Amino acid sequence: MKFDAKALQSRLAGKMIGCRLHFFPTVDSTNRVALRFAREGAPEGTVVLADRQTAGRGRLDRIWQSPPGCNLYISILLRPAIAPAEAPQITLMSGVAVAEMLSLLCPAGVGLKWPNDVLVRGRKICGILTELRIAGRAVEAVVVGIGVNVNMAGADFDPAYRETATSLSQETGQTHSREDLAYLLCERFEQWYETFLREGFAPVREGWLARSEMAGKRVRVHFRDEVQEGVVAGIDHDGALLLADALGAIRRITAGDASIVK
Ligand code: BTN
């Protein structure tokens, strides 16, 4: 179905997230476009949306499958006064906002996997890619790219992900309005972002832990050539994953790709 960007724009009138809305029927990557807008001086809250991406970016140089007419591909431009090392906290905050939005439509089984996945019944429904523009040592802009599988049929997933990914329509048996979802997402996002700016990471950490799929589970984290394994003991005050080894010693993991060991 055609995306009604005009209707979304009028619903977002007066909000900070969505103060500018740029919709593209086809674009290579909404993140790339949002980073360009950031360079050109676009204000905080600028949103870039696309019906289809030809080069959707995932984490760790992966491709994000982005067919037309069914999903949400959205990038949100922020200009927080934070250090680059604090940016992962924005990814976790975005995960909490997406999980809250999805829980409104799909009350059972929405969970979070560190650092950037939103799951339903253990299957990935949303991925988040945060990219920065740095000037000197300061963060000039943060672009949070969010891909949500909304009305994508199981058979349309790349075979490599068919067993591990899902969509909202698969989970609820209904077709969902992407405009409604985009609106709810911007609204939840704005609330969490204001909380983060006002109170810091502590409330985000609580919100994240309340929805974590990982607590007490054995996980393996791959980062470059290293693999770390341990039992999840939580996340630290700055968003790092805390892993307990066999002797109970706690290690902090700040980056990587985590999978739950079955
Ligand atoms: C991941 O799980 O690896 C992150 C996927 C992020 C995909 C979204 S879709 C909208 C935005 N534009 C992109 O090119 N990537 C993000």
PDB file of C-alpha atoms and ligand atoms in Angstrom:
ATOM      1  CA  MET A   1       0.000   0.000   0.000  1.00  0.00           C
ATOM      2  CA  LYS A   2       1.114   3.570  -0.758  1.00  0.00           C
ATOM      3  CA  PHE A   3       2.615   5.386   2.233  1.00  0.00           C
ATOM      4  CA  ASP A   4       0.623   8.521   3.129  1.00  0.00           C
ATOM      5  CA  ALA A   5       3.444  10.829   4.226  1.00  0.00           C
ATOM      6  CA  LYS A   6       1.201  13.942   4.162  1.00  0.00           C
ATOM      7  CA  ALA A   7      -1.208  12.422   6.700  1.00  0.00           C
ATOM      8  CA  LEU A   8       1.705  11.473   8.946  1.00  0.00           C
ATOM      9  CA  GLN A   9       3.211  14.951   8.659  1.00  0.00           C
ATOM     10  CA  SER A  10       0.004  16.639   9.786  1.00  0.00           C
ATOM     11  CA  ARG A  11      -0.339  14.275  12.749  1.00  0.00           C
ATOM     12  CA  LEU A  12       3.210  15.113  13.817  1.00  0.00           C
ATOM     13  CA  ALA A  13       2.614  18.880  13.711  1.00  0.00           C
ATOM     14  CA  GLY A  14       3.962  20.529  16.853  1.00  0.00           C
ATOM     15  CA  LYS A  15       6.109  17.559  17.875  1.00  0.00           C
ATOM     16  CA  MET A  16       9.892  17.730  18.146  1.00  0.00           C
ATOM     17  CA  ILE A  17      10.539  14.299  16.586  1.00  0.00           C
ATOM     18  CA  GLY A  18       9.051  14.748  13.126  1.00  0.00           C
ATOM     19  CA  CYS A  19       9.345  18.564  13.057  1.00  0.00           C
ATOM     20  CA  ARG A  20      10.670  17.991   9.519  1.00  0.00           C
ATOM     21  CA  LEU A  21       9.619  14.909   7.595  1.00  0.00           C
ATOM     22  CA  HIS A  22      11.272  13.790   4.366  1.00  0.00           C
ATOM     23  CA  PHE A  23       9.645  10.875   2.587  1.00  0.00           C
ATOM     24  CA  PHE A  24      11.218   9.050  -0.373  1.00  0.00           C
ATOM     25  CA  PRO A  25       9.467   6.338  -2.431  1.00  0.00           C
ATOM     26  CA  THR A  26      12.934   4.851  -3.046  1.00  0.00           C
ATOM     27  CA  VAL A  27      16.250   5.726  -1.492  1.00  0.00           C
ATOM     28  CA  ASP A  28      19.543   3.901  -1.016  1.00  0.00           C
ATOM     29  CA  SER A  29      19.557   4.272   2.793  1.00  0.00           C
ATOM     30  CA  THR A  30      17.522   6.620   5.012  1.00  0.00           C
ATOM     31  CA  ASN A  31      20.537   6.756   7.364  1.00  0.00           C
ATOM     32  CA  ARG A  32      22.813   7.975   4.604  1.00  0.00           C
ATOM     33  CA  VAL A  33      20.299  10.665   3.633  1.00  0.00           C
ATOM     34  CA  ALA A  34      19.774  11.727   7.260  1.00  0.00           C
ATOM     35  CA  LEU A  35      23.545  12.043   7.758  1.00  0.00           C
ATOM     36  CA  ARG A  36      23.663  14.282   4.683  1.00  0.00           C
ATOM     37  CA  PHE A  37      20.842  16.440   6.107  1.00  0.00           C
ATOM     38  CA  ALA A  38      22.809  16.588   9.377  1.00  0.00           C
ATOM     39  CA  ARG A  39      25.862  17.876   7.511  1.00  0.00           C
ATOM     40  CA  GLU A  40      23.669  20.497   5.829  1.00  0.00           C
ATOM     41  CA  GLY A  41      22.408  21.769   9.205  1.00  0.00           C
ATOM     42  CA  ALA A  42      18.980  20.103   9.500  1.00  0.00           C
ATOM     43  CA  PRO A  43      17.423  20.524  12.963  1.00  0.00           C
ATOM     44  CA  GLU A  44      17.113  17.956  15.698  1.00  0.00           C
ATOM     45  CA  GLY A  45      13.977  15.880  15.210  1.00  0.00           C
ATOM     46  CA  THR A  46      14.279  15.673  11.413  1.00  0.00           C
ATOM     47  CA  VAL A  47      12.873  12.353  10.230  1.00  0.00           C
ATOM     48  CA  VAL A  48      13.704  10.556   6.989  1.00  0.00           C
ATOM     49  CA  LEU A  49      11.352   7.801   5.843  1.00  0.00           C
ATOM     50  CA  ALA A  50      11.332   5.591   2.772  1.00  0.00           C
ATOM     51  CA  ASP A  51       8.954   3.105   1.229  1.00  0.00           C
ATOM     52  CA  ARG A  52      11.903   1.097  -0.086  1.00  0.00           C
ATOM     53  CA  GLN A  53      15.693   1.102   0.347  1.00  0.00           C
ATOM     54  CA  THR A  54      18.082  -0.178  -2.287  1.00  0.00           C
ATOM     55  CA  ALA A  55      21.067  -0.316   0.085  1.00  0.00           C
ATOM     56  CA  GLY A  56      19.549  -0.551   3.572  1.00  0.00           C
ATOM     57  CA  ARG A  57      22.410  -0.685   6.066  1.00  0.00           C
ATOM     58  CA  GLY A  58      22.552  -3.094   8.976  1.00  0.00           C
ATOM     59  CA  ARG A  59      25.118  -3.310  11.758  1.00  0.00           C
ATOM     60  CA  LEU A  60      28.531  -4.847  11.087  1.00  0.00           C
ATOM     61  CA  ASP A  61      28.291  -4.106   7.350  1.00  0.00           C
ATOM     62  CA  ARG A  62      25.219  -6.270   6.882  1.00  0.00           C
ATOM     63  CA  ILE A  63      22.430  -5.460   4.444  1.00  0.00           C
ATOM     64  CA  TRP A  64      18.952  -4.652   5.772  1.00  0.00           C
ATOM     65  CA  GLN A  65      16.326  -6.239   3.559  1.00  0.00           C
ATOM     66  CA  SER A  66      14.073  -3.328   2.508  1.00  0.00           C
ATOM     67  CA  PRO A  67      11.327  -4.296   0.031  1.00  0.00           C
ATOM     68  CA  PRO A  68       8.624  -1.745  -0.931  1.00  0.00           C
ATOM     69  CA  GLY A  69       5.070  -1.386   0.364  1.00  0.00           C
ATOM     70  CA  CYS A  70       5.331  -3.295   3.612  1.00  0.00           C
ATOM     71  CA  ASN A  71       7.829  -2.151   6.252  1.00  0.00           C
ATOM     72  CA  LEU A  72       9.044   0.885   8.146  1.00  0.00           C
ATOM     73  CA  TYR A  73      12.461   2.359   7.300  1.00  0.00           C
ATOM     74  CA  ILE A  74      13.010   5.471   9.358  1.00  0.00           C
ATOM     75  CA  SER A  75      15.986   7.568  10.447  1.00  0.00           C
ATOM     76  CA  ILE A  76      15.797  10.165  13.205  1.00  0.00           C
ATOM     77  CA  LEU A  77      18.317  12.995  13.483  1.00  0.00           C
ATOM     78  CA  LEU A  78      19.319  14.079  17.007  1.00  0.00           C
ATOM     79  CA  ARG A  79      21.797  16.641  18.287  1.00  0.00           C
ATOM     80  CA  PRO A  80      22.381  15.687  21.939  1.00  0.00           C
ATOM     81  CA  ALA A  81      25.291  17.156  23.899  1.00  0.00           C
ATOM     82  CA  ILE A  82      26.973  13.809  24.582  1.00  0.00           C
ATOM     83  CA  ALA A  83      30.413  12.270  24.125  1.00  0.00           C
ATOM     84  CA  PRO A  84      30.837   9.682  21.341  1.00  0.00           C
ATOM     85  CA  ALA A  85      31.220   6.935  23.986  1.00  0.00           C
ATOM     86  CA  GLU A  86      27.695   7.679  25.241  1.00  0.00           C
ATOM     87  CA  ALA A  87      26.036   7.151  21.846  1.00  0.00           C
ATOM     88  CA  PRO A  88      25.298   3.422  22.449  1.00  0.00           C
ATOM     89  CA  GLN A  89      22.933   4.565  25.212  1.00  0.00           C
ATOM     90  CA  ILE A  90      20.815   6.192  22.501  1.00  0.00           C
ATOM     91  CA  THR A  91      20.593   2.834  20.699  1.00  0.00           C
ATOM     92  CA  LEU A  92      19.331   1.188  23.904  1.00  0.00           C
ATOM     93  CA  MET A  93      16.890   4.056  24.472  1.00  0.00           C
ATOM     94  CA  SER A  94      15.567   3.638  20.916  1.00  0.00           C
ATOM     95  CA  GLY A  95      15.065  -0.078  21.547  1.00  0.00           C
ATOM     96  CA  VAL A  96      12.921   0.696  24.598  1.00  0.00           C
ATOM     97  CA  ALA A  97      10.822   3.177  22.560  1.00  0.00           C
ATOM     98  CA  VAL A  98      10.288   0.636  19.738  1.00  0.00           C
ATOM     99  CA  ALA A  99       9.465  -2.157  22.203  1.00  0.00           C
ATOM    100  CA  GLU A 100       6.857   0.052  23.897  1.00  0.00           C
ATOM    101  CA  MET A 101       5.302   0.923  20.542  1.00  0.00           C
ATOM    102  CA  LEU A 102       5.164  -2.734  19.463  1.00  0.00           C
ATOM    103  CA  SER A 103       3.716  -3.823  22.809  1.00  0.00           C
ATOM    104  CA  LEU A 104       0.675  -1.627  22.139  1.00  0.00           C
ATOM    105  CA  LEU A 105      -0.173  -3.784  19.108  1.00  0.00           C
ATOM    106  CA  CYS A 106       1.335  -7.078  20.066  1.00  0.00           C
ATOM    107  CA  PRO A 107       1.017  -7.335  23.846  1.00  0.00           C
ATOM    108  CA  ALA A 108       2.768 -10.675  24.306  1.00  0.00           C
ATOM    109  CA  GLY A 109       6.374 -11.523  23.805  1.00  0.00           C
ATOM    110  CA  VAL A 110       8.103  -8.233  22.905  1.00  0.00           C
ATOM    111  CA  GLY A 111      11.680  -8.251  24.205  1.00  0.00           C
ATOM    112  CA  LEU A 112      15.084  -6.634  23.772  1.00  0.00           C
ATOM    113  CA  LYS A 113      18.414  -8.176  22.868  1.00  0.00           C
ATOM    114  CA  TRP A 114      21.599  -6.198  23.474  1.00  0.00           C
ATOM    115  CA  PRO A 115      22.595  -4.012  21.820  1.00  0.00           C
ATOM    116  CA  ASN A 116      20.136  -3.235  19.051  1.00  0.00           C
ATOM    117  CA  ASP A 117      17.474  -5.867  18.416  1.00  0.00           C
ATOM    118  CA  VAL A 118      13.787  -5.902  19.245  1.00  0.00           C
ATOM    119  CA  LEU A 119      12.347  -9.404  19.274  1.00  0.00           C
ATOM    120  CA  VAL A 120       8.905 -10.950  19.369  1.00  0.00           C
ATOM    121  CA  ARG A 121       8.781 -14.511  20.712  1.00  0.00           C
ATOM    122  CA  GLY A 122      12.548 -14.551  20.315  1.00  0.00           C
ATOM    123  CA  ARG A 123      12.515 -13.577  16.616  1.00  0.00           C
ATOM    124  CA  LYS A 124      13.913 -10.308  15.314  1.00  0.00           C
ATOM    125  CA  ILE A 125      11.241  -7.816  14.271  1.00  0.00           C
ATOM    126  CA  CYS A 126      13.321  -4.628  14.367  1.00  0.00           C
ATOM    127  CA  GLY A 127      16.961  -3.599  14.044  1.00  0.00           C
ATOM    128  CA  ILE A 128      18.523  -0.293  15.019  1.00  0.00           C
ATOM    129  CA  LEU A 129      21.625   1.263  13.504  1.00  0.00           C
ATOM    130  CA  THR A 130      23.011   4.367  15.197  1.00  0.00           C
ATOM    131  CA  GLU A 131      25.530   6.420  13.220  1.00  0.00           C
ATOM    132  CA  LEU A 132      27.375   9.560  14.310  1.00  0.00           C
ATOM    133  CA  ARG A 133      28.747  12.744  12.833  1.00  0.00           C
ATOM    134  CA  ILE A 134      31.715  13.775  14.922  1.00  0.00           C
ATOM    135  CA  ALA A 135      33.333  17.236  14.942  1.00  0.00           C
ATOM    136  CA  GLY A 136      36.664  17.183  16.771  1.00  0.00           C
ATOM    137  CA  ARG A 137      35.853  15.228  19.934  1.00  0.00           C
ATOM    138  CA  ALA A 138      32.188  16.205  20.074  1.00  0.00           C
ATOM    139  CA  VAL A 139      29.110  14.566  18.650  1.00  0.00           C
ATOM    140  CA  GLU A 140      27.649  16.907  16.068  1.00  0.00           C
ATOM    141  CA  ALA A 141      24.715  14.658  15.172  1.00  0.00           C
ATOM    142  CA  VAL A 142      23.334  11.224  15.885  1.00  0.00           C
ATOM    143  CA  VAL A 143      21.259   9.386  13.312  1.00  0.00           C
ATOM    144  CA  VAL A 144      19.145   6.549  14.673  1.00  0.00           C
ATOM    145  CA  GLY A 145      18.038   4.247  11.868  1.00  0.00           C
ATOM    146  CA  ILE A 146      15.166   1.933  12.681  1.00  0.00           C
ATOM    147  CA  GLY A 147      13.867  -0.865  10.480  1.00  0.00           C
ATOM    148  CA  VAL A 148      10.622  -2.549  11.571  1.00  0.00           C
ATOM    149  CA  ASN A 149       9.196  -5.548   9.741  1.00  0.00           C
ATOM    150  CA  VAL A 150       5.519  -4.580   9.610  1.00  0.00           C
ATOM    151  CA  ASN A 151       3.500  -6.378   6.912  1.00  0.00           C
ATOM    152  CA  MET A 152       6.222  -8.567   5.422  1.00  0.00           C
ATOM    153  CA  ALA A 153       5.115 -12.129   4.677  1.00  0.00           C
ATOM    154  CA  GLY A 154       7.245 -15.002   5.989  1.00  0.00           C
ATOM    155  CA  ALA A 155       8.005 -16.208   2.461  1.00  0.00           C
ATOM    156  CA  ASP A 156       9.438 -12.790   1.523  1.00  0.00           C
ATOM    157  CA  PHE A 157      12.262 -12.961   4.073  1.00  0.00           C
ATOM    158  CA  ASP A 158      15.693 -13.867   2.798  1.00  0.00           C
ATOM    159  CA  PRO A 159      15.964 -17.652   3.414  1.00  0.00           C
ATOM    160  CA  ALA A 160      18.910 -17.005   5.747  1.00  0.00           C
ATOM    161  CA  TYR A 161      16.587 -15.142   8.153  1.00  0.00           C
ATOM    162  CA  ARG A 162      13.299 -17.030   7.705  1.00  0.00           C
ATOM    163  CA  GLU A 163      13.668 -18.961  10.960  1.00  0.00           C
ATOM    164  CA  THR A 164      14.998 -16.089  13.046  1.00  0.00           C
ATOM    165  CA  ALA A 165      13.024 -13.038  11.836  1.00  0.00           C
ATOM    166  CA  THR A 166       9.372 -12.090  12.043  1.00  0.00           C
ATOM    167  CA  SER A 167       6.988  -9.248  11.225  1.00  0.00           C
ATOM    168  CA  LEU A 168       4.103  -7.612  13.055  1.00  0.00           C
ATOM    169  CA  SER A 169       1.549  -9.062  10.613  1.00  0.00           C
ATOM    170  CA  GLN A 170       2.967 -12.553  11.129  1.00  0.00           C
ATOM    171  CA  GLU A 171       2.653 -12.134  14.888  1.00  0.00           C
ATOM    172  CA  THR A 172      -0.836 -10.600  14.993  1.00  0.00           C
ATOM    173  CA  GLY A 173      -2.462 -12.084  11.866  1.00  0.00           C
ATOM    174  CA  GLN A 174      -3.440  -8.539  10.800  1.00  0.00           C
ATOM    175  CA  THR A 175      -2.201  -5.919   8.366  1.00  0.00           C
ATOM    176  CA  HIS A 176      -1.003  -2.763  10.120  1.00  0.00           C
ATOM    177  CA  SER A 177      -0.957   0.875   9.043  1.00  0.00           C
ATOM    178  CA  ARG A 178       2.656   1.993   8.625  1.00  0.00           C
ATOM    179  CA  GLU A 179       1.593   5.616   9.145  1.00  0.00           C
ATOM    180  CA  ASP A 180       0.046   4.728  12.538  1.00  0.00           C
ATOM    181  CA  LEU A 181       3.186   2.842  13.516  1.00  0.00           C
ATOM    182  CA  ALA A 182       5.480   5.662  12.412  1.00  0.00           C
ATOM    183  CA  TYR A 183       3.402   8.121  14.425  1.00  0.00           C
ATOM    184  CA  LEU A 184       3.440   5.961  17.563  1.00  0.00           C
ATOM    185  CA  LEU A 185       7.154   5.360  17.165  1.00  0.00           C
ATOM    186  CA  CYS A 186       7.953   9.093  16.889  1.00  0.00           C
ATOM    187  CA  GLU A 187       5.772   9.788  19.904  1.00  0.00           C
ATOM    188  CA  ARG A 188       7.332   7.082  22.127  1.00  0.00           C
ATOM    189  CA  PHE A 189      10.783   8.077  20.883  1.00  0.00           C
ATOM    190  CA  GLU A 190      10.248  11.727  21.800  1.00  0.00           C
ATOM    191  CA  GLN A 191       9.122  10.809  25.321  1.00  0.00           C
ATOM    192  CA  TRP A 192      12.128   8.570  25.933  1.00  0.00           C
ATOM    193  CA  TYR A 193      14.552  11.045  24.411  1.00  0.00           C
ATOM    194  CA  GLU A 194      13.265  13.825  26.696  1.00  0.00           C
ATOM    195  CA  THR A 195      13.633  11.490  29.691  1.00  0.00           C
ATOM    196  CA  PHE A 196      17.188  10.631  28.609  1.00  0.00           C
ATOM    197  CA  LEU A 197      18.157  14.312  28.241  1.00  0.00           C
ATOM    198  CA  ARG A 198      16.564  15.263  31.569  1.00  0.00           C
ATOM    199  CA  GLU A 199      17.487  12.304  33.770  1.00  0.00           C
ATOM    200  CA  GLY A 200      20.309  10.543  31.974  1.00  0.00           C
ATOM    201  CA  PHE A 201      20.648   6.826  31.256  1.00  0.00           C
ATOM    202  CA  ALA A 202      19.345   5.447  34.600  1.00  0.00           C
ATOM    203  CA  PRO A 203      15.598   5.354  33.670  1.00  0.00           C
ATOM    204  CA  VAL A 204      16.431   4.017  30.206  1.00  0.00           C
ATOM    205  CA  ARG A 205      18.503   1.270  31.824  1.00  0.00           C
ATOM    206  CA  GLU A 206      15.539   0.307  34.004  1.00  0.00           C
ATOM    207  CA  GLY A 207      13.160   0.310  31.039  1.00  0.00           C
ATOM    208  CA  TRP A 208      15.608  -1.758  29.039  1.00  0.00           C
ATOM    209  CA  LEU A 209      16.205  -4.335  31.792  1.00  0.00           C
ATOM    210  CA  ALA A 210      12.443  -4.714  32.318  1.00  0.00           C
ATOM    211  CA  ARG A 211      12.144  -5.863  28.697  1.00  0.00           C
ATOM    212  CA  SER A 212      15.430  -7.736  28.370  1.00  0.00           C
ATOM    213  CA  GLU A 213      15.303 -11.220  26.844  1.00  0.00           C
ATOM    214  CA  MET A 214      18.793 -11.917  28.100  1.00  0.00           C
ATOM    215  CA  ALA A 215      18.855 -11.752  31.893  1.00  0.00           C
ATOM    216  CA  GLY A 216      20.414 -14.903  33.347  1.00  0.00           C
ATOM    217  CA  LYS A 217      20.930 -16.459  29.906  1.00  0.00           C
ATOM    218  CA  ARG A 218      24.207 -17.769  28.533  1.00  0.00           C
ATOM    219  CA  VAL A 219      25.299 -15.683  25.554  1.00  0.00           C
ATOM    220  CA  ARG A 220      28.151 -15.599  23.091  1.00  0.00           C
ATOM    221  CA  VAL A 221      29.361 -12.209  21.873  1.00  0.00           C
ATOM    222  CA  HIS A 222      31.365 -11.951  18.667  1.00  0.00           C
ATOM    223  CA  PHE A 223      33.433  -8.837  18.106  1.00  0.00           C
ATOM    224  CA  ARG A 224      35.962  -8.762  15.294  1.00  0.00           C
ATOM    225  CA  ASP A 225      38.090 -11.891  15.894  1.00  0.00           C
ATOM    226  CA  GLU A 226      37.139 -12.300  19.536  1.00  0.00           C
ATOM    227  CA  VAL A 227      34.390 -14.423  21.048  1.00  0.00           C
ATOM    228  CA  GLN A 228      33.324 -13.936  24.672  1.00  0.00           C
ATOM    229  CA  GLU A 229      30.894 -16.217  26.453  1.00  0.00           C
ATOM    230  CA  GLY A 230      29.154 -15.874  29.811  1.00  0.00           C
ATOM    231  CA  VAL A 231      25.897 -15.486  31.687  1.00  0.00           C
ATOM    232  CA  VAL A 232      24.192 -12.107  31.382  1.00  0.00           C
ATOM    233  CA  ALA A 233      24.309 -10.248  34.687  1.00  0.00           C
ATOM    234  CA  GLY A 234      22.634  -7.082  33.349  1.00  0.00           C
ATOM    235  CA  ILE A 235      23.806  -3.868  31.745  1.00  0.00           C
ATOM    236  CA  ASP A 236      26.106  -1.342  33.364  1.00  0.00           C
ATOM    237  CA  HIS A 237      25.387   2.312  34.217  1.00  0.00           C
ATOM    238  CA  ASP A 238      26.638   3.283  30.734  1.00  0.00           C
ATOM    239  CA  GLY A 239      24.922   0.539  28.687  1.00  0.00           C
ATOM    240  CA  ALA A 240      27.795  -1.987  28.520  1.00  0.00           C
ATOM    241  CA  LEU A 241      26.690  -5.633  28.693  1.00  0.00           C
ATOM    242  CA  LEU A 242      27.774  -7.381  31.901  1.00  0.00           C
ATOM    243  CA  LEU A 243      28.806 -11.012  31.500  1.00  0.00           C
ATOM    244  CA  ALA A 244      29.647 -13.341  34.379  1.00  0.00           C
ATOM    245  CA  ASP A 245      32.256 -16.014  33.673  1.00  0.00           C
ATOM    246  CA  ALA A 246      32.335 -19.513  35.232  1.00  0.00           C
ATOM    247  CA  LEU A 247      34.000 -18.133  38.403  1.00  0.00           C
ATOM    248  CA  GLY A 248      31.451 -15.321  38.730  1.00  0.00           C
ATOM    249  CA  ALA A 249      33.860 -12.593  37.623  1.00  0.00           C
ATOM    250  CA  ILE A 250      32.078  -9.848  35.702  1.00  0.00           C
ATOM    251  CA  ARG A 251      33.323  -8.598  32.340  1.00  0.00           C
ATOM    252  CA  ARG A 252      32.078  -5.486  30.571  1.00  0.00           C
ATOM    253  CA  ILE A 253      31.296  -5.812  26.861  1.00  0.00           C
ATOM    254  CA  THR A 254      30.935  -2.551  24.973  1.00  0.00           C
ATOM    255  CA  ALA A 255      30.502  -3.783  21.403  1.00  0.00           C
ATOM    256  CA  GLY A 256      29.678  -6.910  19.461  1.00  0.00           C
ATOM    257  CA  ASP A 257      27.023  -9.211  18.165  1.00  0.00           C
ATOM    258  CA  ALA A 258      25.343 -11.261  20.896  1.00  0.00           C
ATOM    259  CA  SER A 259      23.527 -14.552  20.469  1.00  0.00           C
ATOM    260  CA  ILE A 260      21.766 -16.558  23.132  1.00  0.00           C
ATOM    261  CA  VAL A 261      23.331 -20.010  23.540  1.00  0.00           C
ATOM    262  CA  LYS A 262      20.514 -22.579  23.433  1.00  0.00           C
TER     263      LYS A 262
HETATM  264  C1  BTN B   1      20.608  -4.149  12.288  1.00  0.00           C
HETATM  265  O1  BTN B   1      19.867  -4.856  12.966  1.00  0.00           O
HETATM  266  O2  BTN B   1      21.639  -4.600  11.783  1.00  0.00           O
HETATM  267  C2  BTN B   1      20.267  -2.693  12.084  1.00  0.00           C
HETATM  268  C3  BTN B   1      19.310  -2.496  10.943  1.00  0.00           C
HETATM  269  C4  BTN B   1      18.882  -1.055  10.743  1.00  0.00           C
HETATM  270  C5  BTN B   1      18.022  -0.862   9.526  1.00  0.00           C
HETATM  271  C6  BTN B   1      17.477   0.517   9.410  1.00  0.00           C
HETATM  272  S1  BTN B   1      16.224   0.678   8.149  1.00  0.00           S
HETATM  273  C7  BTN B   1      16.253   2.400   8.319  1.00  0.00           C
HETATM  274  C8  BTN B   1      17.699   2.807   8.494  1.00  0.00           C
HETATM  275  N1  BTN B   1      18.353   2.993   7.211  1.00  0.00           N
HETATM  276  C9  BTN B   1      19.321   2.104   7.004  1.00  0.00           C
HETATM  277  O3  BTN B   1      20.029   2.035   5.988  1.00  0.00           O
HETATM  278  N2  BTN B   1      19.426   1.286   8.075  1.00  0.00           N
HETATM  279  C10 BTN B   1      18.472   1.629   9.106  1.00  0.00           C
END
